[in-house]
Amino acid sequence: VDHQKADWVSIHERICQLLIPIRTSLPFHLSEKERKHGAEQLVKRQKYIINLAYSAAREFVLDGKHEEAIPAALHALRFSTEVYGSNSLQLVPAYLLLAEASTGVGRLPEASKYLSQAQWIVLTTPDCGAAVQYQLHRGLGLFCTAEGNFEQALYHLANDIYLASSTFGLKSVEASGGYFHMANVFFRQNKVDIANSLYAEV
């Protein structure tokens, strides 16, 4: 019951009506044209749910409501898998969100599993862009910080900043996130001067 309630609060209430046409199978006696149209509509609906679920999960994470973020992120992952396949680069944002939410509630083994999945997809996609890679490094950096492995966290966050800066520019909002998380790591190491200079950069 608790699980269902969490799912309802997180995302199900928003997507419940949208799931009905997705779960309803098409009539058997349709023409090729009608079947094709039906399949296109299904994918369109699934993509809409992916965006809705991902946005809801992202919002919960930003509000610090990590537990509520998990069901929404799982829906985003499930529908992304159905639409794009299990090894698609399109799954990486949902995996990273699940890792961040799991880390936020202290489920580090789960977070590690999600990060491994994301890392595997990135490594096996030759034309993976820096825009996805910087997000992966940020996720790995946040995970290492939660584990208390600060040196490894700084390594990943430095890569995050480098990739975000090379893609979006040195003064971009995307790069500022990496600086912020790096500042937090230095602060936890009691290197307050370095932390303050990074906070100022943000």
mmCIF file of N, CA, C and O in Angstrom, residues 89 92 96 122 125-138 159-169 174-175:
data_model
loop_
_atom_site.group_PDB
_atom_site.id
_atom_site.type_symbol
_atom_site.label_atom_id
_atom_site.label_comp_id
_atom_site.label_asym_id
_atom_site.label_seq_id
_atom_site.Cartn_x
_atom_site.Cartn_y
_atom_site.Cartn_z
ATOM 1 N N LEU A 89 21.139 5.500 -25.936
ATOM 2 C CA LEU A 89 21.652 6.678 -25.232
ATOM 3 C C LEU A 89 20.520 7.468 -24.578
ATOM 4 O O LEU A 89 20.732 8.167 -23.587
ATOM 5 N N VAL A 92 20.059 7.134 -20.730
ATOM 6 C CA VAL A 92 21.064 7.640 -19.778
ATOM 7 C C VAL A 92 20.487 8.686 -18.818
ATOM 8 O O VAL A 92 20.706 8.583 -17.604
ATOM 9 N N LEU A 96 20.634 8.247 -14.747
ATOM 10 C CA LEU A 96 21.351 9.213 -13.902
ATOM 11 C C LEU A 96 20.430 9.812 -12.843
ATOM 12 O O LEU A 96 20.836 10.027 -11.699
ATOM 13 N N VAL A 122 27.115 4.711 -22.377
ATOM 14 C CA VAL A 122 27.990 5.778 -22.893
ATOM 15 C C VAL A 122 29.249 5.184 -23.514
ATOM 16 O O VAL A 122 29.661 5.577 -24.608
ATOM 17 N N THR A 125 28.647 3.548 -26.933
ATOM 18 C CA THR A 125 28.091 4.416 -27.978
ATOM 19 C C THR A 125 29.207 5.308 -28.490
ATOM 20 O O THR A 125 29.546 6.309 -27.862
ATOM 21 N N PRO A 126 29.816 4.941 -29.633
ATOM 22 C CA PRO A 126 30.993 5.665 -30.138
ATOM 23 C C PRO A 126 30.760 7.161 -30.372
ATOM 24 O O PRO A 126 31.629 7.973 -30.114
ATOM 25 N N ASP A 127 29.567 7.527 -30.843
ATOM 26 C CA ASP A 127 29.323 8.938 -31.161
ATOM 27 C C ASP A 127 28.608 9.677 -30.024
ATOM 28 O O ASP A 127 27.922 10.674 -30.247
ATOM 29 N N CYS A 128 28.794 9.206 -28.798
ATOM 30 C CA CYS A 128 28.173 9.854 -27.640
ATOM 31 C C CYS A 128 28.767 11.247 -27.443
ATOM 32 O O CYS A 128 29.978 11.418 -27.340
ATOM 33 N N GLY A 129 27.909 12.242 -27.401
ATOM 34 C CA GLY A 129 28.355 13.632 -27.300
ATOM 35 C C GLY A 129 28.747 14.035 -25.890
ATOM 36 O O GLY A 129 28.393 13.380 -24.905
ATOM 37 N N ALA A 130 29.467 15.145 -25.799
ATOM 38 C CA ALA A 130 29.933 15.677 -24.514
ATOM 39 C C ALA A 130 28.768 16.093 -23.616
ATOM 40 O O ALA A 130 28.880 16.062 -22.391
ATOM 41 N N ALA A 131 27.636 16.458 -24.231
ATOM 42 C CA ALA A 131 26.464 16.881 -23.455
ATOM 43 C C ALA A 131 25.942 15.753 -22.560
ATOM 44 O O ALA A 131 25.423 16.004 -21.470
ATOM 45 N N VAL A 132 26.092 14.511 -22.990
ATOM 46 C CA VAL A 132 25.685 13.361 -22.179
ATOM 47 C C VAL A 132 26.835 12.962 -21.241
ATOM 48 O O VAL A 132 26.608 12.654 -20.070
ATOM 49 N N GLN A 133 28.059 13.016 -21.756
ATOM 50 C CA GLN A 133 29.217 12.603 -20.955
ATOM 51 C C GLN A 133 29.409 13.459 -19.706
ATOM 52 O O GLN A 133 29.741 12.939 -18.639
ATOM 53 N N TYR A 134 29.178 14.772 -19.830
ATOM 54 C CA TYR A 134 29.377 15.619 -18.645
ATOM 55 C C TYR A 134 28.361 15.260 -17.564
ATOM 56 O O TYR A 134 28.669 15.272 -16.363
ATOM 57 N N GLN A 135 27.128 14.899 -17.977
ATOM 58 C CA GLN A 135 26.103 14.507 -17.005
ATOM 59 C C GLN A 135 26.488 13.206 -16.303
ATOM 60 O O GLN A 135 26.254 13.050 -15.104
ATOM 61 N N LEU A 136 27.079 12.285 -17.063
ATOM 62 C CA LEU A 136 27.539 11.032 -16.460
ATOM 63 C C LEU A 136 28.619 11.307 -15.417
ATOM 64 O O LEU A 136 28.568 10.779 -14.304
ATOM 65 N N HIS A 137 29.602 12.140 -15.773
ATOM 66 C CA HIS A 137 30.669 12.463 -14.814
ATOM 67 C C HIS A 137 30.114 13.166 -13.579
ATOM 68 O O HIS A 137 30.588 12.927 -12.465
ATOM 69 N N ARG A 138 29.106 14.006 -13.774
ATOM 70 C CA ARG A 138 28.496 14.665 -12.606
ATOM 71 C C ARG A 138 27.841 13.635 -11.706
ATOM 72 O O ARG A 138 27.993 13.678 -10.482
ATOM 73 N N ASN A 159 36.164 16.497 -14.839
ATOM 74 C CA ASN A 159 35.746 16.073 -16.184
ATOM 75 C C ASN A 159 34.393 16.669 -16.555
ATOM 76 O O ASN A 159 34.183 17.087 -17.704
ATOM 77 N N ASP A 160 33.489 16.698 -15.587
ATOM 78 C CA ASP A 160 32.167 17.312 -15.776
ATOM 79 C C ASP A 160 32.338 18.764 -16.242
ATOM 80 O O ASP A 160 31.783 19.170 -17.270
ATOM 81 N N ILE A 161 33.149 19.538 -15.514
ATOM 82 C CA ILE A 161 33.345 20.959 -15.836
ATOM 83 C C ILE A 161 34.009 21.124 -17.204
ATOM 84 O O ILE A 161 33.586 21.952 -18.013
ATOM 85 N N TYR A 162 35.020 20.298 -17.470
ATOM 86 C CA TYR A 162 35.727 20.379 -18.753
ATOM 87 C C TYR A 162 34.771 20.119 -19.927
ATOM 88 O O TYR A 162 34.717 20.880 -20.892
ATOM 89 N N LEU A 163 33.999 19.042 -19.827
ATOM 90 C CA LEU A 163 33.086 18.663 -20.918
ATOM 91 C C LEU A 163 31.943 19.673 -21.081
ATOM 92 O O LEU A 163 31.580 20.030 -22.203
ATOM 93 N N ALA A 164 31.398 20.140 -19.948
ATOM 94 C CA ALA A 164 30.315 21.127 -20.013
ATOM 95 C C ALA A 164 30.824 22.446 -20.593
ATOM 96 O O ALA A 164 30.153 23.068 -21.424
ATOM 97 N N SER A 165 32.028 22.856 -20.180
ATOM 98 C CA SER A 165 32.606 24.119 -20.683
ATOM 99 C C SER A 165 32.913 24.047 -22.166
ATOM 100 O O SER A 165 32.667 24.997 -22.908
ATOM 101 N N SER A 166 33.447 22.894 -22.601
ATOM 102 C CA SER A 166 33.796 22.757 -24.022
ATOM 103 C C SER A 166 32.556 22.698 -24.910
ATOM 104 O O SER A 166 32.601 23.060 -26.082
ATOM 105 N N THR A 167 31.439 22.266 -24.338
ATOM 106 C CA THR A 167 30.201 22.168 -25.112
ATOM 107 C C THR A 167 29.367 23.450 -25.041
ATOM 108 O O THR A 167 28.863 23.918 -26.048
ATOM 109 N N PHE A 168 29.219 23.982 -23.829
ATOM 110 C CA PHE A 168 28.300 25.106 -23.624
ATOM 111 C C PHE A 168 28.993 26.442 -23.351
ATOM 112 O O PHE A 168 28.338 27.468 -23.312
ATOM 113 N N GLY A 169 30.309 26.416 -23.102
ATOM 114 C CA GLY A 169 31.039 27.652 -22.805
ATOM 115 C C GLY A 169 31.452 27.726 -21.345
ATOM 116 O O GLY A 169 30.801 27.126 -20.476
ATOM 117 N N GLU A 174 25.377 25.197 -17.336
ATOM 118 C CA GLU A 174 25.716 23.768 -17.262
ATOM 119 C C GLU A 174 27.039 23.559 -16.530
ATOM 120 O O GLU A 174 27.153 22.664 -15.690
ATOM 121 N N ALA A 175 28.039 24.381 -16.832
ATOM 122 C CA ALA A 175 29.349 24.254 -16.176
ATOM 123 C C ALA A 175 29.274 24.663 -14.715
ATOM 124 O O ALA A 175 29.982 24.106 -13.869
#
